[in-house]
Amino acid sequence: MLLASAVVVWEWLNEHGRWRPYSPAVSHHIEAVVRAGPRAGGSVVLGQVDSRLAPYIIDLQSMNQFRQDTGTLRPVRRNYYDPSSAPGKGVVWEWENDNGSWTPYDMEVGITIQHAYEKQHPWIDLTSIGFSYVIDFNTMGQINRQTQRQRRVRRRLDLIYPMVTGTLPKAQSWPVSSGPATSPPMSPCSCPQCVLVMSVKAAVVNGSTGPLQPPVTRKNLPPPGVVRLPPPPGSGAKPLDSTGTIRGPVKTAPSQVIRRQASSVPTGTTVGSPASPPGPNGKTGRVALATLNRSNLQRLAIAQSRVLIASGVPTVPVKNLNGSSPVNPALAGITGILMSAAGLPVCLTRPPKLVLHPPPVSKSEIKSIPGVSNTSRKTTKKQAKKGKTPEEVLKKYLQKVRHPPDEDCTICMERLTAPSGYKGPQPMVKPDLVGKLSRCGHIYHIYCLVAMYNNGNKDGSLQCPTCKTIYGVKTGTQPPGKMEYHLIPHSLPGHPDCKTIRIIYSIPPGIQGPEHPNPGKSFSARGFPRHCYLPDSEKGRKVLKLLLVAWDRRLIFAIGTSSTTGESDTVIWNEVHHKTEFGSNLTGHGYPDANYLDNVLAELAAQGISEDSTAQEKD
């Protein structure tokens, strides 16, 4: 047990194994339900505080977040942090993603950045906590140590996360004691979604397998134009929905609806009767929905949702009815009822299948690609440096400036009229010399440019830190491997009129060289061979030729920390996106994607690879 004051941050576990924080407002909402205890029902509807989270419900008993439209379950946790850290001050650090929107850092990363910011450090290296990035507070930028790619970062103020004091357990399950800071009792929420969540829980506890019955109020009385039908005689009578009514606008005859409903419910199941006889205290036994097998639960859920759909509710998919996920199919059906009661459109469907690879192809069906020589290529050794010293390399790209303007050097953020502010290893040039890059015209301390070159790949090329113009031939640090490419007789979705170019990358694990993050240390190579796909169109072949240049320049892969698994010292993709999904696009790495070829051409151009590069490689 810990005796302390702390801020509480609620977090969820993403698919990469990283705990991501909910916003302060959402954490306050969850904490209020926790402190209310069991009387609040044990479920948190996140859409009540943030409309973007409308599909999500947190079950505090299992500590899982449930997404209603897909059935996805993710663990959640209640974590504690120092009140003097970033969440205790309402400080949020964010980075700009490729869509131009802002993404908050993981809480531990944000706290580390804020601590360095408060200490007035000029930058913070995140390598010590497993991330190959440097945060530069002068430029408010994030720099990838491997690729030198920069992104904007920002610091903003938000609500302070909820505070707790007193005895704090190291791990908590629900319900928890409210401690000294007891909140006043909360009245249960009366919105349709919460009412139905509570009804589901009541049905499970009381053993009712019939339709969910919200509290009887004036809202539940049938409106004008609604006809209440008595159930047909017999023990197998089944009500049509939670109020036993059919709405006037429905054109289906009542007898047809009853017949369709009856055929969808398992034979011998009396929906309106309890699942077990009353016990000695007069209450229904605790048998509940668990007494039905998987197929019967699925049929019951679909039958109930069909009546809701027949009443005029528009439809969108609710997935996971095929039993391939941890979510029981009946839960997806109950989700449909919950969403319908909240006024959300619902339709139960089966999810599409992930198709990563094409149908089997024989060796005789594999063909070489017209206009492209050979069918495979290996990486060469590291290219020789194009200059004896960094100073000699930069002389080719710079013009000396005798009278520098009164502006900041965007590398060290000191005035160009003053000496460089760089404090690292001392380059062999005077700190007050200023140079202008010949093509783009941006001006820097030569001292700073030499330091930047020394911190990079030192391959004889230079990239302007302001406009990203590349001088020389940029190369990477890709480890040795093999690239194969050929035609297969199948078409990609969205490209029905052409065959498919298949690329196979193979890189074995090995030992890092002097150009890698940790020379002499072993590195892993997960997921190889990796299969990628392009349409065999004119533009697809153009992309392939440029990918071959990128492969020769060692720019396709790098060694670093995987954003998927968090593993360090492993082979990772290097800023050039590939399509690894052949027959679907469920992961976002497949087809159809009308903009993919143009996007990857732009990414290759950012690495200094264009149509002119193919001519340079031939020379």
Coordinates of C-alpha atoms in Angstrom, one line a residue:
M1 CA 0.0 0.0 0.0
L2 CA 1.3 3.5 -0.8
L3 CA 0.5 6.6 1.3
A4 CA 0.7 9.5 -1.2
S5 CA -1.1 12.1 -3.3
A6 CA -1.3 11.3 -7.0
V7 CA -3.0 12.2 -10.2
V8 CA -5.1 9.4 -11.8
V9 CA -4.7 8.9 -15.5
W10 CA -6.9 6.3 -17.2
E11 CA -5.1 4.5 -20.1
W12 CA -5.9 1.9 -22.7
L13 CA -3.6 -0.6 -24.4
N14 CA -3.2 -0.1 -28.2
E15 CA -2.4 -2.8 -30.8
H16 CA 1.4 -1.9 -30.5
G17 CA 1.5 -2.7 -26.7
R18 CA 1.6 0.9 -25.7
W19 CA -0.6 2.4 -22.9
R20 CA -2.3 5.5 -24.4
P21 CA -3.9 8.1 -22.0
Y22 CA -7.5 9.1 -22.2
S23 CA -8.0 12.9 -22.1
P24 CA -8.3 14.6 -18.7
A25 CA -12.1 15.2 -19.3
V26 CA -12.6 11.4 -20.0
S27 CA -10.4 10.4 -17.0
H28 CA -12.5 12.7 -14.8
H29 CA -15.7 11.0 -16.1
I30 CA -14.4 7.5 -15.6
E31 CA -13.1 8.4 -12.1
A32 CA -16.5 9.8 -11.1
V33 CA -18.2 6.5 -12.0
V34 CA -15.5 4.5 -10.1
R35 CA -16.0 6.7 -7.0
A36 CA -19.7 6.2 -7.2
G37 CA -19.2 2.5 -6.6
P38 CA -21.5 -0.3 -7.7
R39 CA -24.6 1.8 -7.6
A40 CA -23.3 3.5 -10.9
G41 CA -23.6 0.1 -12.6
G42 CA -20.0 -0.6 -13.4
S43 CA -20.1 0.6 -17.0
V44 CA -18.8 3.9 -18.4
V45 CA -20.3 5.2 -21.6
L46 CA -17.4 7.4 -23.0
G47 CA -19.7 9.1 -25.6
Q48 CA -21.3 11.1 -22.8
V49 CA -18.2 13.2 -22.3
D50 CA -16.6 13.0 -25.8
S51 CA -18.8 12.5 -28.8
R52 CA -15.8 11.1 -30.8
L53 CA -15.8 8.2 -28.4
A54 CA -19.5 7.3 -28.8
P55 CA -18.9 3.7 -29.8
Y56 CA -16.9 2.9 -26.7
I57 CA -18.0 1.5 -23.3
I58 CA -15.7 0.6 -20.4
D59 CA -16.6 -2.4 -18.3
L60 CA -15.1 -1.8 -14.9
Q61 CA -15.5 -5.4 -13.7
S62 CA -13.2 -6.8 -16.4
M63 CA -11.3 -3.5 -16.9
N64 CA -11.8 -3.6 -20.7
Q65 CA -12.8 -1.1 -23.3
F66 CA -15.5 -2.4 -25.7
R67 CA -16.0 -0.9 -29.1
Q68 CA -19.7 -1.5 -30.0
D69 CA -19.5 -1.2 -33.8
T70 CA -16.6 -3.7 -34.2
G71 CA -16.7 -5.7 -31.0
T72 CA -13.0 -4.9 -30.3
L73 CA -11.9 -5.4 -26.6
R74 CA -8.9 -3.5 -25.2
P75 CA -7.5 -3.6 -21.6
V76 CA -7.7 -0.4 -19.6
R77 CA -5.9 0.6 -16.4
R78 CA -6.0 3.2 -13.7
N79 CA -2.5 4.6 -13.4
Y80 CA -1.0 7.0 -10.8
Y81 CA 1.5 9.8 -11.5
D82 CA 3.3 12.4 -9.4
P83 CA 1.2 15.5 -8.9
S84 CA 4.1 17.7 -9.9
S85 CA 4.5 16.0 -13.3
A86 CA 2.8 17.0 -16.6
P87 CA -0.6 15.4 -15.9
G88 CA -0.7 17.1 -12.5
K89 CA -0.2 20.5 -14.2
G90 CA -2.6 20.0 -17.1
V91 CA 0.3 19.9 -19.6
V92 CA -0.1 17.8 -22.8
W93 CA 2.8 17.3 -25.3
E94 CA 1.7 16.4 -28.8
W95 CA 3.3 15.6 -32.2
E96 CA 1.9 16.4 -35.6
N97 CA 1.0 13.3 -37.7
D98 CA 0.8 12.9 -41.4
N99 CA -2.8 14.1 -41.6
G100 CA -1.9 17.4 -40.0
S101 CA -3.7 16.6 -36.7
W102 CA -2.1 16.4 -33.3
T103 CA -1.4 13.2 -31.4
P104 CA -0.6 13.2 -27.6
Y105 CA 2.6 11.3 -26.6
D106 CA 2.3 8.4 -24.2
M107 CA 2.1 9.7 -20.7
E108 CA 5.7 8.6 -19.7
V109 CA 7.1 10.2 -22.8
G110 CA 5.2 13.4 -22.2
I111 CA 6.3 13.5 -18.5
T112 CA 10.0 13.1 -19.7
I113 CA 9.7 15.9 -22.2
Q114 CA 8.0 18.2 -19.7
H115 CA 10.7 17.5 -17.1
A116 CA 13.5 18.5 -19.6
Y117 CA 11.4 21.5 -20.7
E118 CA 11.1 22.8 -17.1
K119 CA 14.9 22.3 -16.6
Q120 CA 15.4 24.6 -19.6
H121 CA 17.4 22.0 -21.6
P122 CA 17.7 22.9 -25.2
W123 CA 16.7 19.4 -26.3
I124 CA 15.9 16.0 -24.9
D125 CA 17.1 12.6 -26.3
L126 CA 14.4 10.0 -25.9
T127 CA 16.7 7.0 -26.6
S128 CA 16.9 6.2 -22.9
I129 CA 13.2 5.4 -22.8
G130 CA 13.2 3.4 -26.0
F131 CA 12.5 6.0 -28.7
S132 CA 14.9 7.0 -31.4
Y133 CA 13.9 10.7 -31.3
V134 CA 15.3 14.0 -30.2
I135 CA 12.9 16.8 -29.1
D136 CA 14.4 20.3 -29.9
F137 CA 12.7 22.9 -27.8
N138 CA 14.2 25.8 -29.8
T139 CA 12.5 24.7 -33.0
M140 CA 9.7 22.8 -31.2
G141 CA 10.5 19.8 -33.5
Q142 CA 10.9 16.0 -33.2
I143 CA 13.9 14.6 -35.1
N144 CA 14.1 10.9 -36.0
R145 CA 17.7 10.0 -35.2
Q146 CA 17.8 7.3 -37.9
T147 CA 16.2 9.2 -40.9
Q148 CA 16.6 12.8 -39.7
R149 CA 12.9 13.3 -40.5
Q150 CA 11.4 16.2 -38.5
R151 CA 7.9 16.7 -37.2
R152 CA 6.4 19.6 -35.3
V153 CA 5.6 19.2 -31.6
R154 CA 3.6 21.4 -29.3
R155 CA 2.9 22.0 -25.7
R156 CA -0.6 22.9 -24.6
L157 CA -2.6 23.3 -21.4
D158 CA -5.6 21.2 -20.6
L159 CA -7.6 20.2 -17.5
I160 CA -5.6 18.8 -14.6
Y161 CA -6.1 15.0 -14.3
P162 CA -8.2 13.9 -11.2
M163 CA -6.3 14.0 -7.9
V164 CA -6.5 11.3 -5.2
T165 CA -5.0 11.3 -1.7
G166 CA -4.5 8.8 1.1
T167 CA -3.9 5.1 0.7
L168 CA -3.3 4.1 -2.9
P169 CA -3.2 0.4 -3.8
K170 CA -0.6 -0.6 -6.3
A171 CA -3.2 -2.4 -8.4
Q172 CA -7.0 -1.9 -8.2
S173 CA -10.0 -3.8 -9.3
W174 CA -13.6 -2.4 -9.4
P175 CA -15.3 -1.5 -7.2
V176 CA -12.8 0.6 -5.2
S177 CA -13.2 2.5 -2.0
S178 CA -13.6 6.2 -2.6
G179 CA -11.0 7.1 0.1
P180 CA -11.0 10.5 1.8
A181 CA -12.1 12.4 -1.3
T182 CA -15.6 10.9 -1.4
S183 CA -17.8 12.3 -4.2
P184 CA -21.5 12.9 -3.6
P185 CA -23.8 10.1 -4.7
M186 CA -24.6 10.1 -8.4
S187 CA -28.0 9.5 -9.8
P188 CA -28.0 6.9 -12.5
C189 CA -27.9 8.4 -16.0
S190 CA -31.3 8.2 -17.8
C191 CA -30.1 8.3 -21.4
P192 CA -31.4 5.4 -23.5
Q193 CA -27.9 3.9 -23.9
C194 CA -27.2 3.8 -20.2
V195 CA -30.7 2.5 -19.4
L196 CA -30.2 -0.4 -21.8
V197 CA -26.6 -1.1 -20.4
M198 CA -28.2 -1.4 -16.9
S199 CA -31.0 -3.6 -18.4
V200 CA -28.4 -6.0 -19.9
K201 CA -26.7 -6.3 -16.5
A202 CA -30.0 -6.8 -14.7
A203 CA -30.9 -9.5 -17.2
V204 CA -27.7 -11.4 -16.6
V205 CA -28.0 -11.1 -12.8
N206 CA -31.7 -12.0 -12.7
G207 CA -31.6 -14.8 -15.2
S208 CA -33.9 -13.3 -17.8
T209 CA -33.3 -14.4 -21.4
G210 CA -36.2 -12.4 -22.7
P211 CA -36.1 -9.0 -24.4
L212 CA -34.7 -6.1 -22.4
Q213 CA -37.2 -4.1 -20.6
P214 CA -36.4 -0.5 -19.8
P215 CA -38.1 1.1 -16.8
V216 CA -41.8 1.7 -17.3
T217 CA -42.3 5.5 -17.8
R218 CA -44.4 7.7 -20.0
K219 CA -41.6 7.5 -22.5
N220 CA -42.1 3.7 -22.8
L221 CA -45.9 4.0 -23.5
P222 CA -46.8 3.3 -27.2
P223 CA -47.1 6.5 -29.1
P224 CA -50.2 7.2 -31.3
G225 CA -50.3 5.1 -34.4
V226 CA -48.6 2.1 -32.7
V227 CA -50.6 -1.1 -32.4
R228 CA -50.0 -3.4 -29.5
L229 CA -50.4 -7.0 -30.6
P230 CA -51.3 -9.8 -28.1
P231 CA -48.9 -12.8 -28.4
P232 CA -50.2 -15.8 -30.3
P233 CA -51.4 -18.7 -28.1
G234 CA -48.9 -21.4 -27.2
S235 CA -45.9 -21.8 -25.0
G236 CA -43.5 -20.7 -27.8
A237 CA -45.0 -17.1 -28.0
K238 CA -42.4 -14.5 -28.6
P239 CA -42.8 -10.7 -28.3
L240 CA -41.8 -8.6 -31.2
D241 CA -39.6 -6.2 -29.4
S242 CA -38.9 -4.7 -25.9
T243 CA -42.4 -3.2 -25.8
G244 CA -44.3 -5.9 -27.8
T245 CA -45.3 -3.4 -30.5
I246 CA -45.1 -2.9 -34.2
R247 CA -44.7 0.7 -35.5
G248 CA -47.3 2.0 -37.9
P249 CA -44.9 2.9 -40.8
V250 CA -43.7 -0.7 -41.1
K251 CA -45.2 -2.2 -44.3
T252 CA -44.6 -5.8 -43.3
A253 CA -47.7 -7.5 -42.2
P254 CA -47.8 -8.5 -38.5
S255 CA -48.1 -12.2 -39.3
Q256 CA -45.1 -12.1 -41.5
V257 CA -43.0 -10.4 -38.8
I258 CA -44.1 -13.0 -36.3
R259 CA -43.3 -15.8 -38.6
R260 CA -39.9 -14.4 -39.5
Q261 CA -39.1 -13.8 -35.8
A262 CA -40.2 -17.3 -34.8
S263 CA -38.0 -18.9 -37.5
S264 CA -35.0 -17.0 -36.2
V265 CA -35.2 -18.0 -32.5
P266 CA -34.0 -21.5 -31.5
T267 CA -36.7 -24.1 -31.1
G268 CA -37.8 -24.8 -27.6
T269 CA -36.6 -21.4 -26.2
T270 CA -39.3 -19.4 -24.5
V271 CA -37.9 -15.9 -24.8
G272 CA -40.4 -14.3 -22.4
S273 CA -40.0 -16.9 -19.6
P274 CA -37.2 -17.0 -16.9
A275 CA -34.3 -19.3 -17.5
S276 CA -34.7 -21.0 -14.1
P277 CA -37.4 -21.4 -11.5
P278 CA -37.5 -18.9 -8.6
G279 CA -35.4 -19.8 -5.6
P280 CA -36.4 -19.9 -1.9
N281 CA -36.3 -16.2 -1.6
G282 CA -38.7 -15.7 -4.5
K283 CA -36.0 -14.4 -6.9
T284 CA -35.0 -15.9 -10.2
G285 CA -31.9 -18.2 -10.1
R286 CA -28.6 -16.8 -11.4
V287 CA -28.5 -18.7 -14.7
A288 CA -29.0 -15.9 -17.2
L289 CA -27.8 -15.8 -20.8
A290 CA -24.9 -18.1 -20.0
T291 CA -27.3 -21.1 -20.1
L292 CA -27.7 -20.8 -23.8
N293 CA -25.1 -22.2 -26.1
R294 CA -23.1 -20.1 -28.6
S295 CA -25.3 -20.7 -31.7
N296 CA -28.6 -20.1 -29.8
L297 CA -27.2 -16.8 -28.3
Q298 CA -26.2 -15.7 -31.8
R299 CA -29.7 -16.5 -33.3
L300 CA -31.4 -14.8 -30.4
A301 CA -29.3 -11.7 -30.8
I302 CA -29.9 -11.5 -34.6
A303 CA -33.7 -12.1 -34.2
Q304 CA -34.0 -9.3 -31.7
S305 CA -32.0 -6.9 -33.9
R306 CA -34.0 -7.8 -37.0
V307 CA -37.1 -6.5 -35.3
L308 CA -35.4 -3.3 -34.5
I309 CA -34.2 -3.0 -38.1
A310 CA -37.7 -3.8 -39.4
S311 CA -39.0 -0.9 -37.4
G312 CA -37.3 1.5 -39.8
V313 CA -33.8 2.0 -38.2
P314 CA -31.1 2.6 -40.9
T315 CA -28.2 0.1 -41.0
V316 CA -24.4 0.1 -40.6
P317 CA -22.3 -3.0 -39.9
V318 CA -21.7 -4.5 -36.4
K319 CA -18.9 -7.0 -36.9
N320 CA -17.5 -10.1 -35.2
L321 CA -20.4 -12.5 -35.6
N322 CA -18.2 -15.2 -37.0
G323 CA -16.6 -16.0 -33.6
S324 CA -13.1 -15.1 -34.7
S325 CA -12.6 -12.5 -32.0
P326 CA -12.7 -12.7 -28.2
V327 CA -16.2 -11.1 -28.3
N328 CA -19.0 -13.6 -28.0
P329 CA -21.4 -13.3 -31.0
A330 CA -24.3 -12.6 -28.6
L331 CA -22.4 -9.6 -27.3
A332 CA -22.4 -8.2 -30.8
G333 CA -26.2 -8.8 -30.9
I334 CA -26.7 -7.1 -27.6
T335 CA -24.6 -4.2 -28.9
G336 CA -27.0 -3.8 -31.8
I337 CA -29.9 -3.4 -29.3
L338 CA -27.9 -0.9 -27.2
M339 CA -27.0 1.2 -30.2
S340 CA -30.6 1.1 -31.6
A341 CA -32.0 2.2 -28.3
A342 CA -29.5 5.1 -28.3
G343 CA -30.8 6.1 -31.8
L344 CA -27.7 4.8 -33.6
P345 CA -28.1 2.8 -36.9
V346 CA -27.3 -0.9 -36.6
C347 CA -27.2 -3.9 -38.8
L348 CA -25.5 -7.2 -37.9
T349 CA -23.1 -8.5 -40.6
R350 CA -20.1 -10.7 -40.9
P351 CA -16.7 -8.9 -41.2
P352 CA -14.7 -9.0 -44.5
K353 CA -11.8 -11.4 -44.6
L354 CA -8.1 -10.3 -44.6
V355 CA -6.4 -11.4 -47.8
L356 CA -2.6 -10.9 -47.4
H357 CA -1.4 -13.2 -50.2
P358 CA -2.5 -14.1 -53.7
P359 CA -3.6 -17.6 -54.7
P360 CA -0.8 -20.1 -55.2
V361 CA 1.3 -19.4 -58.3
S362 CA 3.5 -22.1 -60.0
K363 CA 7.0 -21.4 -61.1
S364 CA 6.0 -21.5 -64.8
E365 CA 3.4 -18.7 -64.1
I366 CA 6.0 -16.3 -62.7
K367 CA 7.4 -14.0 -65.4
S368 CA 10.1 -11.3 -65.5
I369 CA 8.9 -7.7 -65.8
P370 CA 9.3 -6.1 -69.3
G371 CA 11.7 -3.2 -69.2
V372 CA 13.3 -4.2 -65.9
S373 CA 16.5 -6.2 -66.0
N374 CA 17.0 -9.3 -63.9
T375 CA 14.6 -10.5 -61.2
S376 CA 16.6 -10.0 -58.0
R377 CA 19.2 -7.7 -56.5
K378 CA 21.4 -7.8 -53.4
T379 CA 22.5 -4.8 -51.3
T380 CA 26.0 -3.6 -51.8
K381 CA 28.4 -2.7 -49.0
K382 CA 28.3 0.8 -47.5
Q383 CA 29.2 3.4 -50.1
A384 CA 32.6 5.1 -49.9
K385 CA 32.6 8.6 -48.4
K386 CA 32.7 11.3 -51.0
G387 CA 35.3 13.5 -49.3
K388 CA 38.1 13.1 -46.8
T389 CA 36.6 15.4 -44.2
P390 CA 33.1 16.8 -43.6
E391 CA 34.5 20.3 -44.3
E392 CA 35.7 19.1 -47.8
V393 CA 32.3 17.6 -48.5
L394 CA 30.4 20.8 -47.6
K395 CA 32.6 23.0 -49.7
K396 CA 30.9 21.6 -52.8
Y397 CA 27.5 22.7 -51.6
L398 CA 28.2 26.1 -49.9
Q399 CA 29.1 29.6 -50.7
K400 CA 30.7 31.7 -48.0
V401 CA 28.7 34.7 -46.7
R402 CA 31.0 37.6 -45.7
H403 CA 28.2 39.8 -44.4
P404 CA 25.5 37.6 -42.9
P405 CA 22.0 38.9 -42.3
D406 CA 20.7 39.6 -38.8
E407 CA 18.7 36.4 -38.7
D408 CA 18.7 33.2 -36.6
C409 CA 20.6 30.1 -37.6
T410 CA 17.8 27.6 -37.5
I411 CA 20.2 24.9 -36.3
C412 CA 21.6 26.5 -33.2
M413 CA 19.0 29.3 -33.0
E414 CA 21.8 31.9 -32.4
R415 CA 22.0 35.0 -34.6
L416 CA 24.1 34.5 -37.8
T417 CA 26.0 37.6 -36.8
A418 CA 27.2 35.9 -33.6
P419 CA 29.3 32.7 -33.3
S420 CA 27.5 29.3 -33.5
G421 CA 25.8 28.1 -30.3
Y422 CA 26.6 24.4 -30.9
K423 CA 28.1 22.8 -27.8
G424 CA 29.0 19.3 -29.0
P425 CA 32.3 17.9 -30.4
Q426 CA 34.2 20.8 -32.0
P427 CA 34.3 20.9 -35.8
M428 CA 37.5 22.0 -37.5
V429 CA 36.1 25.3 -38.6
K430 CA 35.7 28.7 -37.0
P431 CA 32.3 29.1 -35.2
D432 CA 31.6 32.5 -36.7
L433 CA 31.8 31.4 -40.4
V434 CA 28.5 31.6 -42.3
G435 CA 27.6 29.8 -45.5
K436 CA 24.7 29.7 -48.0
L437 CA 23.5 26.5 -49.6
S438 CA 23.9 26.9 -53.4
R439 CA 20.6 25.6 -54.6
C440 CA 18.0 26.5 -52.0
G441 CA 19.8 29.6 -50.7
H442 CA 19.3 29.0 -46.9
I443 CA 22.0 30.4 -44.7
Y444 CA 23.6 28.7 -41.6
H445 CA 26.7 28.7 -39.5
I446 CA 29.1 26.4 -41.3
Y447 CA 30.1 25.1 -37.8
C448 CA 26.5 23.9 -37.3
L449 CA 26.3 22.3 -40.8
V450 CA 29.5 20.3 -40.1
A451 CA 28.1 19.2 -36.7
M452 CA 24.8 18.1 -38.4
Y453 CA 26.8 16.2 -41.1
N454 CA 28.8 14.4 -38.4
N455 CA 25.7 13.3 -36.6
G456 CA 24.2 11.8 -39.8
N457 CA 25.2 9.0 -42.2
K458 CA 28.4 10.8 -43.4
D459 CA 27.8 9.5 -46.9
G460 CA 28.9 12.6 -48.9
S461 CA 25.3 14.1 -49.1
L462 CA 23.7 16.9 -47.2
Q463 CA 20.0 17.7 -46.6
C464 CA 18.9 21.3 -45.9
P465 CA 17.2 21.2 -42.5
T466 CA 14.7 23.9 -43.6
C467 CA 13.4 22.9 -47.0
K468 CA 14.8 19.3 -47.2
T469 CA 16.6 19.9 -50.5
I470 CA 19.2 17.1 -50.9
Y471 CA 22.7 17.9 -52.1
G472 CA 24.7 14.9 -53.5
V473 CA 23.3 11.3 -53.4
K474 CA 21.6 10.4 -50.2
T475 CA 22.2 6.9 -48.9
G476 CA 20.9 5.0 -45.9
T477 CA 21.9 2.4 -43.4
Q478 CA 19.9 -0.6 -44.7
P479 CA 21.5 -3.9 -43.6
P480 CA 22.5 -6.5 -46.3
G481 CA 19.7 -8.4 -47.9
K482 CA 18.0 -9.4 -51.1
M483 CA 15.2 -7.9 -53.2
E484 CA 13.3 -10.1 -55.7
Y485 CA 10.6 -8.9 -58.2
H486 CA 8.5 -10.6 -60.8
L487 CA 5.0 -10.7 -62.4
I488 CA 2.2 -13.0 -61.1
P489 CA -1.0 -13.7 -63.1
H490 CA -3.4 -12.1 -60.7
S491 CA -5.0 -8.6 -60.4
L492 CA -5.1 -6.3 -57.5
P493 CA -8.4 -4.8 -56.3
G494 CA -8.9 -1.5 -58.2
H495 CA -6.5 -2.7 -61.0
P496 CA -8.6 -5.3 -62.9
D497 CA -6.9 -4.7 -66.3
C498 CA -3.3 -5.6 -65.4
K499 CA -1.3 -8.3 -63.6
T500 CA 0.6 -7.8 -60.4
I501 CA 4.2 -7.0 -59.6
R502 CA 5.3 -8.9 -56.5
I503 CA 8.3 -7.8 -54.5
I504 CA 9.9 -10.0 -51.9
Y505 CA 12.4 -8.5 -49.4
S506 CA 14.7 -10.8 -47.5
I507 CA 17.0 -9.5 -44.7
P508 CA 18.6 -11.9 -42.2
P509 CA 19.5 -10.9 -38.6
G510 CA 23.1 -9.8 -38.0
I511 CA 25.5 -7.5 -36.3
Q512 CA 25.2 -3.7 -36.5
G513 CA 28.0 -1.8 -38.4
P514 CA 29.6 1.5 -37.5
E515 CA 26.8 3.4 -39.3
H516 CA 24.0 1.8 -37.1
P517 CA 22.7 3.0 -33.7
N518 CA 24.6 0.4 -31.6
P519 CA 27.7 -0.8 -33.5
G520 CA 28.8 -4.3 -32.6
K521 CA 25.4 -5.2 -31.2
S522 CA 23.1 -7.8 -32.8
F523 CA 19.9 -6.8 -34.6
S524 CA 16.8 -8.8 -35.3
A525 CA 14.8 -9.1 -38.6
R526 CA 11.2 -9.9 -37.9
G527 CA 8.6 -10.8 -40.5
F528 CA 10.9 -11.6 -43.4
P529 CA 10.5 -12.4 -46.2
R530 CA 8.1 -9.5 -46.7
H531 CA 5.8 -9.6 -49.7
C532 CA 4.7 -6.3 -51.3
Y533 CA 2.5 -5.6 -54.3
L534 CA 2.3 -3.1 -57.2
P535 CA 0.0 -3.0 -60.2
D536 CA 1.8 -3.9 -63.5
S537 CA 0.8 -0.6 -65.0
E538 CA 3.0 2.1 -66.5
K539 CA 3.0 4.0 -63.2
G540 CA 3.5 0.8 -61.2
R541 CA 6.6 -0.1 -63.2
K542 CA 7.9 3.4 -62.7
V543 CA 7.5 3.0 -59.0
L544 CA 9.3 -0.3 -59.1
K545 CA 12.3 1.2 -61.0
L546 CA 12.6 3.9 -58.3
L547 CA 12.3 1.4 -55.5
L548 CA 15.2 -0.5 -57.1
V549 CA 17.2 2.8 -56.8
A550 CA 16.2 3.2 -53.2
W551 CA 17.2 -0.4 -52.5
D552 CA 20.7 0.2 -54.0
R553 CA 21.0 3.3 -51.9
R554 CA 20.0 1.4 -48.8
L555 CA 16.9 3.6 -48.1
I556 CA 14.1 1.0 -47.9
F557 CA 14.9 -0.3 -44.4
A558 CA 16.9 0.9 -41.4
I559 CA 17.7 -0.4 -37.9
G560 CA 15.8 1.2 -35.1
T561 CA 12.8 0.7 -32.8
S562 CA 9.7 -0.9 -34.2
S563 CA 6.6 1.3 -33.9
T564 CA 4.5 -1.9 -34.0
T565 CA 6.1 -4.0 -31.3
G566 CA 8.3 -1.5 -29.4
E567 CA 11.3 -3.8 -30.0
S568 CA 14.7 -1.9 -30.4
D569 CA 17.6 -2.9 -32.5
T570 CA 15.4 -4.4 -35.2
V571 CA 14.9 -3.9 -39.0
I572 CA 12.2 -1.3 -39.6
W573 CA 10.6 0.3 -42.7
N574 CA 12.3 3.6 -43.6
E575 CA 9.7 6.3 -44.6
V576 CA 8.7 4.6 -48.0
H577 CA 5.3 3.0 -47.6
H578 CA 4.7 -0.4 -49.2
K579 CA 1.5 -2.4 -49.8
T580 CA 1.7 -5.7 -48.0
E581 CA -1.9 -6.8 -48.3
F582 CA -2.9 -8.4 -51.6
G583 CA -6.6 -8.9 -51.8
S584 CA -8.1 -6.5 -49.2
N585 CA -7.4 -3.2 -47.5
L586 CA -8.4 -3.9 -43.9
T587 CA -5.1 -2.8 -42.4
G588 CA -4.7 0.2 -44.6
H589 CA -1.7 -1.5 -46.4
G590 CA -3.7 -2.9 -49.3
Y591 CA -5.8 -2.1 -52.3
P592 CA -7.9 -0.4 -53.6
D593 CA -6.0 2.8 -52.9
A594 CA -6.3 5.3 -55.8
N595 CA -3.6 7.7 -54.3
Y596 CA -1.0 5.1 -53.3
L597 CA 1.3 5.3 -56.4
D598 CA 1.3 9.1 -56.4
N599 CA 2.0 9.1 -52.6
V600 CA 4.9 6.7 -52.8
L601 CA 6.4 8.7 -55.7
A602 CA 6.3 11.7 -53.4
E603 CA 8.0 9.8 -50.6
L604 CA 10.7 8.6 -52.9
A605 CA 11.2 12.2 -54.1
A606 CA 11.7 13.3 -50.5
Q607 CA 14.6 10.8 -50.3
G608 CA 16.1 12.3 -53.4
I609 CA 14.9 9.6 -55.8
S610 CA 13.2 10.7 -59.1
E611 CA 13.2 9.7 -62.7
D612 CA 16.6 11.4 -63.1
S613 CA 18.0 9.0 -60.5
T614 CA 17.6 6.0 -62.7
A615 CA 19.8 7.7 -65.3
Q616 CA 22.4 8.5 -62.6
E617 CA 22.4 4.9 -61.5
K618 CA 23.1 3.7 -65.1
D619 CA 26.0 6.3 -65.4

